[in-house]
Coordinates of C-alpha atoms (C1' of nucleotides) in Angstrom, one line a residue:
Chain A
M1 CA -5.2 13.2 5.1
L2 CA -2.7 10.5 4.5
L3 CA 0.9 11.0 3.8
I4 CA 3.6 8.5 3.3
M5 CA 7.1 9.1 2.0
L6 CA 10.6 7.8 2.3
E7 CA 11.6 9.7 5.3
L8 CA 14.7 11.1 4.0
K9 CA 16.4 10.7 7.3
D10 CA 19.6 11.5 5.4
L11 CA 19.1 14.8 3.6
P12 CA 22.1 15.6 1.5
T13 CA 24.8 17.8 3.0
T14 CA 25.9 20.8 1.1
G15 CA 29.0 18.8 0.3
V16 CA 27.0 16.0 -1.3
L17 CA 24.9 18.6 -3.2
H18 CA 28.0 20.2 -4.6
K19 CA 29.4 16.9 -5.7
F20 CA 26.2 16.2 -7.5
A21 CA 26.1 19.7 -9.0
E22 CA 29.5 19.0 -10.5
R23 CA 28.2 16.1 -12.5
Y24 CA 24.8 17.7 -13.2
P25 CA 25.4 21.5 -13.8
D26 CA 21.7 22.2 -13.9
A27 CA 21.4 21.5 -10.2
D28 CA 20.2 24.5 -8.2
I29 CA 21.6 23.7 -4.8
T30 CA 19.4 25.9 -2.6
A31 CA 16.3 24.8 -4.6
V32 CA 17.0 21.2 -4.0
S33 CA 17.8 21.8 -0.4
S34 CA 14.5 23.7 0.3
F35 CA 12.5 21.2 -1.7
L36 CA 13.8 18.2 0.2
H37 CA 13.5 20.0 3.5
L38 CA 9.9 20.8 2.8
L39 CA 9.1 17.2 1.9
R40 CA 10.8 15.9 4.9
V41 CA 9.1 18.1 7.5
A42 CA 5.8 17.6 5.9
T43 CA 6.2 13.8 6.0
D44 CA 7.3 13.8 9.6
L45 CA 4.3 16.0 10.4
S46 CA 2.0 13.5 8.6
I47 CA 3.4 10.6 10.5
A48 CA 3.0 12.4 13.7
L49 CA -0.6 13.2 12.9
D50 CA -1.1 9.5 12.2
T51 CA 0.3 8.6 15.6
C52 CA -2.0 11.2 17.2
L53 CA -5.1 9.9 15.4
S54 CA -4.4 6.3 15.9
K55 CA -4.6 6.8 19.7
H56 CA -8.3 7.4 19.0
G57 CA -8.6 4.4 16.8
L58 CA -8.8 6.5 13.6
L59 CA -6.9 6.5 10.4
Q60 CA -6.2 9.7 8.6
G61 CA -8.5 9.0 5.6
R62 CA -11.4 8.2 7.8
W63 CA -10.8 11.2 10.1
W64 CA -10.9 13.5 7.1
V65 CA -14.2 12.0 6.0
L66 CA -15.8 12.7 9.4
I67 CA -14.6 16.3 9.2
L68 CA -16.0 16.8 5.7
L69 CA -19.3 15.5 6.9
M70 CA -19.3 17.7 10.0
R71 CA -18.7 20.7 7.8
E72 CA -22.1 20.2 6.2
D73 CA -25.1 21.7 8.0
S74 CA -27.0 18.4 7.3
H75 CA -24.0 16.3 8.4
T76 CA -24.7 14.5 5.1
S77 CA -23.0 14.1 1.7
T78 CA -22.5 11.6 -1.0
P79 CA -19.5 9.3 -1.7
S80 CA -18.8 11.1 -5.0
V81 CA -18.7 14.5 -3.4
L82 CA -16.6 13.3 -0.5
A83 CA -14.2 11.6 -2.8
S84 CA -13.8 14.8 -4.8
K85 CA -13.3 17.0 -1.7
A86 CA -10.9 14.5 -0.2
G87 CA -8.9 14.1 -3.4
V88 CA -9.3 10.3 -3.6
T89 CA -11.0 8.1 -6.1
R90 CA -14.6 6.9 -5.6
A91 CA -13.2 3.4 -5.1
T92 CA -11.1 4.5 -2.2
M93 CA -14.0 6.4 -0.7
T94 CA -16.1 3.2 -0.8
G95 CA -13.4 1.6 1.4
L96 CA -13.2 4.5 3.8
I97 CA -17.0 4.6 4.2
D98 CA -17.1 0.8 4.7
G99 CA -14.7 1.2 7.6
L100 CA -16.6 4.1 9.2
E101 CA -19.9 2.4 8.8
Q102 CA -18.6 -0.8 10.5
G103 CA -17.5 1.4 13.4
G104 CA -21.0 3.0 13.5
L105 CA -19.5 6.5 12.8
V106 CA -21.5 7.1 9.6
E107 CA -24.5 5.4 8.0
R108 CA -25.5 4.9 4.4
V109 CA -29.0 6.3 3.7
F110 CA -30.7 5.2 0.5
T111 CA -32.6 8.0 -1.3
K112 CA -35.5 7.8 -3.6
N113 CA -34.7 10.8 -5.8
D114 CA -31.7 9.3 -7.6
R115 CA -31.5 5.6 -6.9
R116 CA -27.9 5.4 -8.1
S117 CA -26.9 7.6 -5.2
V118 CA -26.4 7.0 -1.5
L119 CA -26.3 9.6 1.2
I120 CA -23.6 9.3 3.9
H121 CA -24.7 10.6 7.2
L122 CA -22.6 11.4 10.3
T123 CA -24.1 9.5 13.2
D124 CA -24.2 10.7 16.8
A125 CA -21.4 8.3 17.5
G126 CA -19.4 9.9 14.7
Q127 CA -20.0 13.3 16.1
A128 CA -19.0 12.1 19.6
K129 CA -15.8 10.6 18.1
L130 CA -15.0 14.0 16.6
D131 CA -15.7 15.7 19.9
T132 CA -13.1 13.5 21.4
V133 CA -10.5 13.7 18.7
M134 CA -10.7 17.3 17.6
P135 CA -9.9 19.0 21.0
D136 CA -6.8 16.7 21.3
Y137 CA -5.8 17.4 17.7
Y138 CA -6.2 21.2 18.1
Q139 CA -4.4 21.4 21.4
R140 CA -1.5 19.4 20.0
L141 CA -1.4 21.4 16.8
R142 CA -1.4 24.7 18.7
L143 CA 1.7 23.5 20.6
C144 CA 3.4 22.2 17.5
M145 CA 3.0 25.5 15.6
K146 CA 3.7 27.8 18.5
G147 CA 7.3 28.4 17.3
L148 CA 5.8 30.6 14.5
N149 CA 4.2 33.9 15.2
E150 CA 1.3 35.2 13.1
A151 CA 3.6 37.1 10.7
Q152 CA 5.7 34.1 10.1
R153 CA 2.6 31.9 9.4
I154 CA 1.5 34.4 6.8
Q155 CA 4.9 34.4 5.2
L156 CA 5.0 30.6 5.2
E157 CA 1.7 30.4 3.4
Q158 CA 2.9 32.9 0.8
M159 CA 6.0 31.0 0.1
L160 CA 4.1 27.8 -0.1
D161 CA 1.8 29.5 -2.7
L162 CA 4.8 30.5 -4.7
I163 CA 6.1 26.9 -4.8
N164 CA 2.7 25.7 -5.5
A165 CA 2.5 27.9 -8.6
G166 CA 5.7 26.3 -9.8
I167 CA 4.5 22.7 -9.5
P168 CA 3.4 22.4 -13.2
A169 CA 7.1 22.8 -14.2
L170 CA 7.7 19.4 -12.6
T171 CA 5.2 17.7 -14.7
N172 CA 5.0 19.6 -18.0
P173 CA 5.6 17.4 -21.1
K174 CA 8.8 19.3 -21.5
Chain B
M1 CA 11.0 9.6 -1.4
L2 CA 7.4 8.6 -1.4
L3 CA 4.6 10.7 -0.3
I4 CA 0.9 10.0 -0.3
M5 CA -1.9 11.8 1.4
L6 CA -5.5 12.7 1.0
E7 CA -5.0 15.6 -1.3
L8 CA -7.1 18.0 0.7
K9 CA -8.5 19.6 -2.5
D10 CA -10.8 21.3 -0.2
L11 CA -8.9 23.2 2.4
P12 CA -11.2 24.7 5.0
T13 CA -12.2 28.3 4.4
T14 CA -11.7 30.7 7.3
G15 CA -15.5 30.5 7.7
V16 CA -15.4 26.8 8.2
L17 CA -12.4 27.1 10.6
H18 CA -14.3 29.7 12.7
K19 CA -17.3 27.4 12.8
F20 CA -15.1 24.6 14.1
A21 CA -13.4 26.9 16.5
E22 CA -16.7 27.7 18.1
R23 CA -17.3 24.1 19.0
Y24 CA -13.7 23.4 19.8
P25 CA -12.3 26.5 21.6
D26 CA -8.8 25.1 21.6
A27 CA -8.5 25.6 17.8
D28 CA -5.8 27.9 16.7
I29 CA -7.1 29.0 13.4
T30 CA -3.8 30.2 11.8
A31 CA -2.0 27.2 13.1
V32 CA -4.4 24.8 11.4
S33 CA -4.4 26.8 8.3
S34 CA -0.6 26.9 7.9
F35 CA -0.4 23.2 8.9
L36 CA -2.9 22.0 6.3
H37 CA -1.4 24.4 3.7
L38 CA 2.0 22.9 4.3
L39 CA 0.7 19.3 4.0
R40 CA -1.2 20.0 0.8
V41 CA 1.6 21.7 -1.1
A42 CA 4.1 19.0 0.0
T43 CA 1.7 16.3 -1.2
D44 CA 1.2 18.0 -4.5
L45 CA 4.9 18.4 -4.9
S46 CA 5.4 14.7 -4.2
I47 CA 2.8 13.6 -6.7
A48 CA 4.4 15.9 -9.3
L49 CA 7.8 14.4 -8.5
D50 CA 6.3 10.9 -9.0
T51 CA 4.9 12.0 -12.4
C52 CA 8.3 13.3 -13.4
L53 CA 10.1 10.1 -12.4
S54 CA 7.6 7.8 -13.9
K55 CA 8.4 9.2 -17.3
H56 CA 11.8 7.6 -16.8
G57 CA 10.4 4.3 -15.6
L58 CA 11.4 5.0 -12.0
L59 CA 9.4 5.0 -8.8
Q60 CA 10.3 7.4 -6.0
G61 CA 11.6 4.7 -3.6
R62 CA 13.9 3.2 -6.2
W63 CA 15.1 6.5 -7.4
W64 CA 16.2 7.5 -3.9
V65 CA 18.1 4.2 -3.5
L66 CA 20.1 5.0 -6.7
I67 CA 20.9 8.4 -5.3
L68 CA 22.1 7.0 -2.0
L69 CA 24.4 4.6 -3.8
M70 CA 25.8 7.3 -6.1
R71 CA 26.6 9.3 -3.0
E72 CA 29.1 6.6 -1.9
D73 CA 32.5 6.8 -3.5
S74 CA 32.4 3.1 -4.0
H75 CA 28.8 3.2 -5.4
T76 CA 28.2 0.5 -2.9
S77 CA 26.3 0.0 0.3
T78 CA 24.2 -2.6 2.2
P79 CA 20.5 -3.0 2.5
S80 CA 20.5 -2.2 6.2
V81 CA 22.4 1.1 5.8
L82 CA 20.3 2.0 2.8
A83 CA 17.1 1.3 4.7
S84 CA 18.2 3.4 7.6
K85 CA 19.2 6.3 5.4
A86 CA 16.0 6.1 3.4
G87 CA 13.9 5.8 6.5
V88 CA 12.2 2.5 5.5
T89 CA 12.3 -0.9 7.0
R90 CA 14.7 -3.5 5.9
A91 CA 11.8 -5.5 4.5
T92 CA 10.8 -2.6 2.3
M93 CA 14.4 -2.1 1.1
T94 CA 14.5 -5.8 0.1
G95 CA 11.6 -5.1 -2.2
L96 CA 13.2 -1.9 -3.6
I97 CA 16.4 -3.7 -4.3
D98 CA 14.6 -6.6 -5.9
G99 CA 13.0 -4.2 -8.4
L100 CA 16.2 -2.4 -9.2
E101 CA 18.1 -5.6 -9.6
Q102 CA 15.5 -7.0 -12.0
G103 CA 16.0 -3.8 -14.1
G104 CA 19.8 -4.3 -13.9
L105 CA 20.3 -0.9 -12.2
V106 CA 22.0 -2.4 -9.1
E107 CA 23.5 -5.8 -8.3
R108 CA 23.8 -7.9 -5.2
V109 CA 27.4 -8.8 -4.4
F110 CA 28.1 -11.4 -1.8
T111 CA 30.9 -10.8 0.5
K112 CA 33.2 -13.1 2.5
N113 CA 33.8 -10.9 5.5
D114 CA 30.3 -11.1 6.9
R115 CA 28.3 -13.8 5.3
R116 CA 25.1 -12.4 6.7
S117 CA 25.6 -9.3 4.7
V118 CA 25.2 -8.4 1.0
L119 CA 26.7 -5.4 -0.8
I120 CA 24.5 -3.5 -3.2
H121 CA 26.4 -2.0 -6.1
L122 CA 25.2 0.6 -8.6
T123 CA 25.8 -0.8 -12.0
D124 CA 26.8 1.2 -15.1
A125 CA 23.2 0.9 -16.3
G126 CA 22.1 2.4 -12.9
Q127 CA 24.6 5.3 -13.3
A128 CA 23.4 5.8 -16.8
K129 CA 19.8 5.9 -15.6
L130 CA 20.7 8.6 -13.1
D131 CA 22.5 10.5 -15.8
T132 CA 19.3 10.6 -17.7
V133 CA 16.9 11.3 -14.8
M134 CA 18.9 13.8 -12.7
P135 CA 19.4 16.6 -15.3
D136 CA 15.7 16.5 -16.0
Y137 CA 14.8 16.5 -12.3
Y138 CA 17.2 19.3 -11.5
Q139 CA 16.0 21.4 -14.5
R140 CA 12.4 21.0 -13.5
L141 CA 13.1 21.7 -9.8
R142 CA 15.0 24.9 -10.7
L143 CA 11.9 26.1 -12.5
C144 CA 9.5 24.9 -9.8
M145 CA 11.4 26.9 -7.1
K146 CA 12.2 29.9 -9.1
G147 CA 9.5 31.9 -7.4
L148 CA 11.6 32.0 -4.2
N149 CA 14.8 34.0 -4.0
E150 CA 17.7 33.0 -1.9
A151 CA 16.6 34.9 1.1
Q152 CA 13.2 33.4 1.0
R153 CA 14.6 29.9 0.7
I154 CA 16.6 30.5 3.8
Q155 CA 13.5 31.8 5.6
L156 CA 11.5 28.9 4.5
E157 CA 14.0 26.4 5.9
Q158 CA 14.1 28.3 9.2
M159 CA 10.4 28.2 9.5
L160 CA 10.3 24.5 8.6
D161 CA 12.9 23.9 11.3
L162 CA 10.7 25.7 13.9
I163 CA 7.8 23.5 12.9
N164 CA 9.9 20.4 13.0
A165 CA 10.9 21.3 16.6
G166 CA 7.3 21.2 17.5
I167 CA 6.4 17.9 16.1
P168 CA 6.9 16.0 19.3
A169 CA 3.9 17.9 20.7
L170 CA 1.8 16.0 18.2
T171 CA 2.8 12.6 19.5
N172 CA 3.7 13.1 23.2
P173 CA 1.8 10.7 25.5
K174 CA 0.0 13.8 26.8
Chain C
dG1 C1' 33.9 -24.0 24.0
dC2 C1' 29.3 -23.4 23.9
dA3 C1' 24.9 -21.2 25.0
dT4 C1' 22.8 -16.8 24.6
dT5 C1' 22.0 -12.8 22.3
dA6 C1' 22.3 -9.6 18.4
dT7 C1' 22.4 -8.6 13.5
dA8 C1' 21.5 -9.1 8.2
dG9 C1' 18.5 -10.3 5.1
dT10 C1' 14.2 -12.4 3.5
dT11 C1' 9.4 -14.0 3.6
dA12 C1' 4.5 -13.9 4.6
dG13 C1' 0.5 -11.5 5.3
dG14 C1' -2.0 -7.0 6.2
dA15 C1' -3.4 -1.9 5.2
dA16 C1' -4.9 1.6 2.1
dG17 C1' -4.1 3.8 -1.9
dC18 C1' -4.8 3.2 -7.2
dT19 C1' -6.9 1.8 -12.1
dA20 C1' -10.1 -0.6 -14.8
dA21 C1' -14.1 -2.9 -15.4
dC22 C1' -18.8 -3.8 -14.0
dT23 C1' -23.9 -2.9 -12.6
dA24 C1' -27.6 0.0 -12.1
dT25 C1' -29.8 4.1 -13.0
dG26 C1' -30.5 8.5 -15.3
dT27 C1' -30.4 11.9 -19.4
dC28 C1' -30.8 13.3 -24.0
dA29 C1' -31.6 13.6 -28.7
dA30 C1' -32.9 11.4 -33.2
Chain D
dT1 C1' -39.2 5.9 -27.3
dT2 C1' -35.4 4.0 -27.6
dG3 C1' -30.4 3.8 -28.4
dA4 C1' -26.2 6.1 -27.0
dC5 C1' -23.9 8.1 -23.5
dA6 C1' -23.1 9.8 -18.7
dT7 C1' -23.0 9.1 -13.8
dA8 C1' -23.1 6.7 -8.9
dG9 C1' -21.3 3.2 -6.5
dT10 C1' -18.9 -1.1 -6.1
dT11 C1' -15.7 -4.9 -7.0
dA12 C1' -11.3 -7.1 -8.4
dG13 C1' -6.7 -7.0 -8.8
dC14 C1' -2.2 -4.4 -8.4
dT15 C1' 1.2 -1.6 -5.8
dT16 C1' 4.2 -0.5 -2.0
dC17 C1' 4.4 0.4 2.2
dC18 C1' 4.2 -1.9 7.0
dT19 C1' 5.0 -5.5 11.1
dA20 C1' 6.2 -9.9 12.7
dA21 C1' 8.3 -14.1 12.2
dC22 C1' 12.0 -16.8 10.3
dT23 C1' 16.9 -18.4 8.7
dA24 C1' 21.7 -17.8 8.8
dT25 C1' 25.6 -15.9 10.7
dA26 C1' 28.4 -13.3 14.1
dA27 C1' 29.6 -11.7 18.7
dT28 C1' 29.6 -12.1 23.7
dG29 C1' 30.0 -14.0 28.2
dC30 C1' 30.1 -17.8 31.6

DNA sequence: GCATTATAGTTAGGAAGCTAACTATGTCAA
DNA sequence: TTGACATAGTTAGCTTCCTAACTATAATGC
């Protein structure tokens, strides 16, 4: 996954939030605070993940493609399906696959059934790359999350689901 | 703020996670699950925020600059300070200011004290733009977050802080 | 006082997303 | 069966971030 955002080094203090709330009475101070807090931690996490992956010569988008392929029993999928699962456009997936193919981590296999389509196959080198990256990633992630016990992790996911349910309010036509 | 990431439409099921955990025994399944959940919700939030702002002709980076300026009593700052507070490079800030200046929302004011430096000032049009955008943003955000009560919001921030404290584990040289 | 170093801002070029348009192939219905 | 439409993948061009190098100005130390 790939995540970029202004890092918000400078989250508003409650003082600043109150000042804004005076001018804009609709402001819900704790809502804003939690929202920005969430975005900032997520962004910092994503940047850290990038750092971790780049040590293995991988970019987030490509790493995610490798994982999606490994999930398949056949270690094979198509660009369209991968794009849909990864949440990027087919155009972007073309670029990701280009990079992976150049590195020998996946290969394009042309099929006879539907000549519009291409199969993307995880190579042995691709699997080997995952076998190097994933233990490092899992080990680090375990440490990163060790501050939360099981109950807290469940709570966190529940709260995230509640926020997720509210997202349409941000985009609705009004 | 600006946030992009592969959207992870397809979070791993617990089945998939267990399959991976077999091959990679270091995997901490609930840690991975919470981590990906957090990144996905944050990304979707950021994309929704983008959508909301783009209705007002603003991009996230530029919006954040306007807010940082409004926080100042003088409605004035410098590119360096703004870059630092926003967590972007000075080069990026130059681009953001260029865009805002073209739209008449900020102006560059050359100072005599330090002739290397430029003051960036929020114009009346810039303030007016905020006065249009912010009430809409606050109203929508209130709705978005209404699923969480005050206690839950505090809990959420505490858990985010715990995760934040673990981030160095993702990047440490090993 | 003057050479060195630091700082402010900008410019140039690269990465990785996106949309829109294009080619080739497949599907379906009159 | 053939004309209209749908789908798979790619290409081209845009965006906005980044790093690195550059110019101009200020600060520091011999």
